[in-house]
Short mmCIF file of C-alpha atoms and ligand atoms in Angstrom, two decimals:
data_model
loop_
_atom_site.label_atom_id
_atom_site.label_comp_id
_atom_site.label_asym_id
_atom_site.label_seq_id
_atom_site.Cartn_x
_atom_site.Cartn_y
_atom_site.Cartn_z
CA MET Z 1025 -0.10 0.02 0.19
CA PRO Z 1026 1.32 3.34 -0.69
CA LEU Z 1027 1.03 6.53 1.48
CA TYR Z 1028 -2.31 6.25 3.01
CA LYS Z 1029 -2.95 9.64 4.14
CA ARG Z 1030 -0.86 13.10 3.74
CA ILE Z 1031 -1.82 16.42 6.10
CA THR Z 1032 -0.40 19.59 6.02
CA PRO Z 1033 -1.22 21.11 9.45
CA ASN Z 1034 0.45 24.53 8.45
CA GLN Z 1035 2.86 25.58 5.41
CA HIS Z 1036 6.28 24.40 7.64
CA SER Z 1037 4.70 20.95 8.99
CA PHE Z 1038 3.62 17.62 7.65
CA VAL Z 1039 2.11 14.14 8.47
CA TYR Z 1040 2.35 11.29 6.85
CA ILE Z 1041 0.65 8.15 7.28
CA TRP Z 1042 1.67 4.58 5.80
CA LYS Z 1043 -0.65 1.16 5.92
CA ILE Z 1044 1.45 -1.64 6.10
CA ASP Z 1045 0.40 -4.15 3.50
CA GLU Z 1046 3.78 -5.20 2.77
CA SER Z 1047 5.74 -8.12 3.51
CA LEU Z 1048 8.65 -7.91 4.94
CA ASP Z 1049 10.82 -9.07 2.00
CA GLU Z 1050 8.95 -6.16 -0.25
CA LEU Z 1051 9.84 -3.56 1.97
CA LEU Z 1052 13.77 -4.75 2.45
CA ASN Z 1053 13.95 -4.99 -1.12
CA LYS Z 1054 12.64 -1.20 -1.57
CA ILE Z 1055 14.71 0.31 1.06
CA GLN Z 1056 18.14 1.15 1.74
CA LEU Z 1057 19.35 0.67 5.09
CA LYS Z 1058 22.60 2.25 7.18
CA PRO Z 1059 24.38 -0.41 8.73
CA GLU Z 1060 23.23 0.61 12.20
CA SER Z 1061 19.44 0.56 10.74
CA GLN Z 1062 20.14 -2.27 9.33
CA GLU Z 1063 21.59 -4.16 13.06
CA ARG Z 1064 18.30 -2.76 14.63
CA VAL Z 1065 16.34 -4.80 12.24
CA ASP Z 1066 18.05 -7.76 12.57
CA GLY Z 1067 17.76 -7.34 16.09
CA MET Z 1068 13.91 -6.83 16.44
CA LYS Z 1069 12.23 -9.92 17.91
CA SER Z 1070 9.15 -9.62 15.84
CA ILE Z 1071 8.42 -9.17 12.07
CA GLN Z 1072 5.52 -6.68 13.33
CA HIS Z 1073 8.07 -4.19 14.76
CA GLN Z 1074 10.55 -4.84 11.55
CA ARG Z 1075 7.80 -4.15 8.88
CA GLY Z 1076 6.92 -1.05 11.24
CA PHE Z 1077 10.57 0.29 11.07
CA LEU Z 1078 10.76 -0.42 7.79
CA SER Z 1079 7.58 1.23 6.69
CA VAL Z 1080 8.76 4.65 8.16
CA ARG Z 1081 11.79 4.41 6.09
CA MET Z 1082 8.95 4.35 3.13
CA LEU Z 1083 7.17 7.60 4.66
CA LEU Z 1084 10.99 9.31 4.76
CA ALA Z 1085 11.01 8.61 1.17
CA ALA Z 1086 7.40 10.19 0.49
CA ALA Z 1087 8.69 12.80 2.42
CA GLY Z 1088 12.13 13.43 0.36
CA TYR Z 1089 14.65 11.69 2.72
CA SER Z 1090 16.06 8.40 3.58
CA ASP Z 1091 17.23 6.31 6.39
CA PHE Z 1092 20.81 8.13 5.60
CA ASP Z 1093 19.37 11.53 6.56
CA LEU Z 1094 18.02 10.34 10.01
CA PHE Z 1095 20.19 9.70 13.29
CA TYR Z 1096 19.03 9.23 16.63
CA ASP Z 1097 20.35 10.76 19.88
CA GLU Z 1098 21.24 8.54 23.23
CA GLU Z 1099 17.46 8.58 24.21
CA GLY Z 1100 16.15 7.34 21.24
CA LYS Z 1101 14.54 10.72 20.20
CA PRO Z 1102 14.86 10.74 16.14
CA HIS Z 1103 16.45 13.93 14.07
CA LEU Z 1104 16.74 14.88 10.70
CA LYS Z 1105 20.38 16.26 9.38
CA ASP Z 1106 18.87 19.06 7.80
CA GLY Z 1107 17.89 20.45 10.96
CA LYS Z 1108 14.15 19.89 10.72
CA HIS Z 1109 12.10 18.32 13.71
CA ILE Z 1110 10.62 14.69 13.34
CA SER Z 1111 8.54 12.28 15.22
CA ILE Z 1112 7.97 8.68 14.62
CA THR Z 1113 5.23 6.32 15.31
CA HIS Z 1114 4.23 2.92 14.35
CA SER Z 1115 1.21 0.47 15.66
CA PHE Z 1116 0.34 -2.40 14.41
CA SER Z 1117 -0.92 -1.77 10.52
CA TYR Z 1118 -0.27 2.19 10.68
CA SER Z 1119 3.03 4.02 11.05
CA GLY Z 1120 3.36 7.73 11.06
CA ILE Z 1121 5.85 10.61 10.98
CA ILE Z 1122 5.35 14.23 11.50
CA VAL Z 1123 7.91 16.77 9.58
CA SER Z 1124 8.06 20.44 10.66
CA ASP Z 1125 10.15 23.34 11.37
CA GLU Z 1126 9.26 23.57 15.14
CA ASN Z 1127 9.26 20.76 17.55
CA VAL Z 1128 6.56 18.35 17.21
CA GLY Z 1129 5.33 14.99 18.65
CA ILE Z 1130 3.04 11.98 17.16
CA ASP Z 1131 1.77 8.79 18.18
CA ILE Z 1132 -0.70 5.91 16.55
CA GLU Z 1133 -2.54 3.92 18.90
CA MET Z 1134 -5.04 1.66 17.98
CA GLN Z 1135 -8.51 1.49 19.85
CA ARG Z 1136 -9.08 -1.37 22.19
CA GLU Z 1137 -10.72 -1.70 25.21
CA LYS Z 1138 -8.34 -2.90 27.46
CA ILE Z 1139 -7.36 0.75 27.52
CA GLU Z 1140 -9.98 1.33 30.36
CA ILE Z 1141 -7.75 -1.10 32.27
CA ILE Z 1142 -5.01 0.99 32.45
CA ALA Z 1143 -6.67 4.52 32.36
CA HIS Z 1144 -5.74 4.80 36.13
CA LYS Z 1145 -1.99 5.12 35.19
CA PHE Z 1146 -2.37 7.79 32.99
CA LEU Z 1147 -5.32 9.83 34.03
CA LYS Z 1148 -6.12 11.81 36.87
CA TYR Z 1149 -7.26 15.55 35.96
CA GLU Z 1150 -9.18 13.79 32.63
CA PHE Z 1151 -11.52 11.64 34.89
CA GLU Z 1152 -13.62 15.19 35.92
CA TYR Z 1153 -14.96 15.13 32.05
CA THR Z 1154 -14.65 11.88 30.54
CA SER Z 1155 -17.88 9.60 31.14
CA GLU Z 1156 -18.87 6.46 29.34
CA ALA Z 1157 -19.84 8.37 26.11
CA ASP Z 1158 -16.69 7.43 23.59
CA TYR Z 1159 -14.89 6.37 26.62
CA VAL Z 1160 -12.46 4.12 24.48
CA ARG Z 1161 -12.02 7.00 21.79
CA MET Z 1162 -11.38 9.66 24.35
CA LEU Z 1163 -9.00 7.75 26.55
CA THR Z 1164 -6.99 6.89 23.30
CA VAL Z 1165 -6.72 10.46 22.33
CA ILE Z 1166 -5.60 11.54 25.88
CA TRP Z 1167 -3.27 8.40 25.92
CA GLY Z 1168 -1.99 9.36 22.31
CA ALA Z 1169 -1.53 13.27 23.00
CA LYS Z 1170 0.50 12.58 26.51
CA GLU Z 1171 2.78 10.16 24.39
CA ALA Z 1172 2.89 12.95 21.54
CA ILE Z 1173 3.83 15.25 24.07
CA TYR Z 1174 6.31 13.29 25.75
CA LYS Z 1175 8.27 12.45 22.82
CA MET Z 1176 8.60 16.25 21.90
CA PHE Z 1177 10.43 16.83 25.43
CA PRO Z 1178 10.92 13.46 27.44
CA PRO Z 1179 12.45 15.06 30.77
CA ARG Z 1180 13.02 12.09 33.01
CA GLY Z 1181 10.64 11.41 35.88
CA LEU Z 1182 7.67 13.27 33.50
CA SER Z 1183 4.48 11.42 34.77
CA PHE Z 1184 1.53 11.04 32.31
CA LYS Z 1185 -0.93 11.09 35.02
CA ASP Z 1186 0.58 14.01 37.19
CA HIS Z 1187 2.52 16.18 35.28
CA ILE Z 1188 0.38 16.56 31.66
CA LYS Z 1189 -3.09 17.62 31.69
CA VAL Z 1190 -5.19 17.36 28.47
CA ILE Z 1191 -7.88 20.46 28.64
CA PRO Z 1192 -11.38 19.38 28.25
CA PHE Z 1193 -12.65 18.19 24.67
CA LYS Z 1194 -15.36 16.55 22.79
CA ILE Z 1195 -14.10 13.06 20.69
CA GLY Z 1196 -15.65 15.23 17.37
CA ASP Z 1197 -13.23 18.18 17.66
CA GLN Z 1198 -10.18 16.90 16.28
CA ALA Z 1199 -8.25 19.83 17.89
CA GLY Z 1200 -7.67 20.46 21.32
CA ARG Z 1201 -4.85 21.51 23.94
CA ALA Z 1202 -2.81 20.13 26.79
CA TRP Z 1203 -0.55 21.44 29.55
CA ALA Z 1204 2.64 19.85 31.04
CA HIS Z 1205 3.73 21.26 34.33
CA PHE Z 1206 7.00 19.69 35.50
CA GLU Z 1207 9.82 20.81 37.93
CA GLU Z 1208 10.82 24.48 36.28
CA VAL Z 1209 8.63 23.45 32.84
CA ALA Z 1210 5.26 24.84 32.43
CA GLN Z 1211 4.46 24.36 28.37
CA LYS Z 1212 1.41 24.60 26.48
CA TYR Z 1213 0.51 22.28 23.70
CA GLN Z 1214 -1.36 22.33 20.69
CA LEU Z 1215 -2.91 19.12 19.36
CA GLU Z 1216 -4.54 17.44 16.66
CA TRP Z 1217 -6.26 14.36 16.07
CA LEU Z 1218 -7.84 12.00 13.69
CA GLU Z 1219 -9.23 8.30 13.42
CA PHE Z 1220 -9.37 5.65 10.77
CA ASP Z 1221 -9.76 1.85 10.63
CA GLY Z 1222 -9.89 1.51 14.35
CA TYR Z 1223 -6.86 3.93 15.33
CA THR Z 1224 -6.55 6.98 16.53
CA CYS Z 1225 -3.38 9.58 15.14
CA VAL Z 1226 -2.42 12.60 17.64
CA TYR Z 1227 0.13 15.09 16.70
CA SER Z 1228 1.07 18.04 18.63
CA SER Z 1229 3.07 21.16 18.56
CA GLU Z 1230 4.35 23.80 21.08
CA GLU Z 1231 3.44 26.92 19.51
CA GLY Z 1232 0.09 25.37 17.81
CA LEU Z 1233 0.23 24.20 14.48
C1 COA H 2606 9.34 6.21 23.87
C2 COA H 2606 7.62 5.97 23.57
C3 COA H 2606 7.42 7.36 23.60
C4 COA H 2606 7.45 5.11 22.37
O1 COA H 2606 5.88 5.20 21.95
P1 COA H 2606 5.20 3.76 21.82
O2 COA H 2606 4.13 4.28 21.87
O3 COA H 2606 5.85 2.54 22.68
O4 COA H 2606 5.95 3.76 20.37
P2 COA H 2606 5.61 4.44 18.91
O5 COA H 2606 5.99 3.62 18.18
O6 COA H 2606 4.56 5.54 18.83
O7 COA H 2606 6.97 5.28 19.04
C5 COA H 2606 8.21 4.59 18.82
C6 COA H 2606 9.37 6.02 18.41
O8 COA H 2606 9.61 6.76 19.24
C7 COA H 2606 10.58 7.23 19.05
N1 COA H 2606 11.26 7.63 20.14
C8 COA H 2606 12.05 6.74 20.93
N2 COA H 2606 12.51 7.33 22.12
C9 COA H 2606 12.08 8.28 21.97
C10 COA H 2606 12.18 9.36 22.89
N3 COA H 2606 12.94 9.76 24.26
N4 COA H 2606 11.77 10.87 22.34
C11 COA H 2606 11.28 11.32 21.10
N5 COA H 2606 10.86 9.98 20.38
C12 COA H 2606 11.23 8.84 21.04
C13 COA H 2606 11.43 6.55 18.12
O9 COA H 2606 11.51 7.20 16.68
C14 COA H 2606 10.46 5.24 17.81
O10 COA H 2606 10.60 4.73 16.78
P3 COA H 2606 11.55 4.08 15.92
O11 COA H 2606 12.79 3.59 17.07
O12 COA H 2606 11.27 2.63 15.53
O13 COA H 2606 12.52 5.48 14.95
C15 COA H 2606 7.49 5.40 24.59
O14 COA H 2606 7.80 3.38 24.77
C16 COA H 2606 7.39 5.69 26.03
O15 COA H 2606 8.90 5.51 26.75
N6 COA H 2606 7.00 6.22 26.71
C17 COA H 2606 6.70 7.15 27.76
C18 COA H 2606 6.31 6.13 29.03
C19 COA H 2606 5.75 6.67 30.28
O16 COA H 2606 6.01 7.46 30.54
N7 COA H 2606 4.57 5.67 30.13
C20 COA H 2606 3.76 6.46 31.16
C21 COA H 2606 2.54 4.98 31.31
S1 COA H 2606 1.36 5.81 32.42
#
């Protein structure tokens, strides 16, 4: 499957989403990897993870980049050599990237009922406005928002539950806000999300996209 979606939140940011239909061999035949990336792929325990990783390289190609333009810092955060910001996500059948002139984050999650069981681990403030209506979809947006924000600025010790608050929203809003308060950091985030095929994709920025 080629590119599933291309979104341009503004003139200096874009989001690309891939539907991973290809086999591992098909992906390997289409992509040239740096030796360290090949080593990572070889060390992955699941084919699903390998396909997710490789499909991100298909997204990079769609965006005019290659594996050689990407590097990771010691925390595992990805960066582009041209100085643009990038964030990466993969979940089962989909992967996504956001590239921007600003600091940005992205997360794709499958909408699953079991998220209700772990809600208490990442929600506190948000219990005030979440209810049975659209509960799994709401929780998945909140979880995705917190993962996306974490990827933008992952200070050690940041707690999803205590330090990030997603401001009340309705599932159909497709946009919202969040705050992170942690030690000396107080930062406001702009959120946008979309739902497709049982998945939720959330992307975030500091300044508003
Ligand atoms: C690192 C983390 C954000 C990855 O998220 P995930 O939903 O498991 O997986 P995703 O596929 O969405 O994201 C993986 C990508 O995140 C990126 N990533 C990894 N570490 C990162 C970091 N420190 N900062 C930014 N991005 C990071 C990588 O690009 C990675 O993919 P790649 O290595 O194939 O390029 C997540 O595992 C994590 O540590 N979350 C915070 C933990 C936490 O506090 N949880 C609270 C639970 S209550």
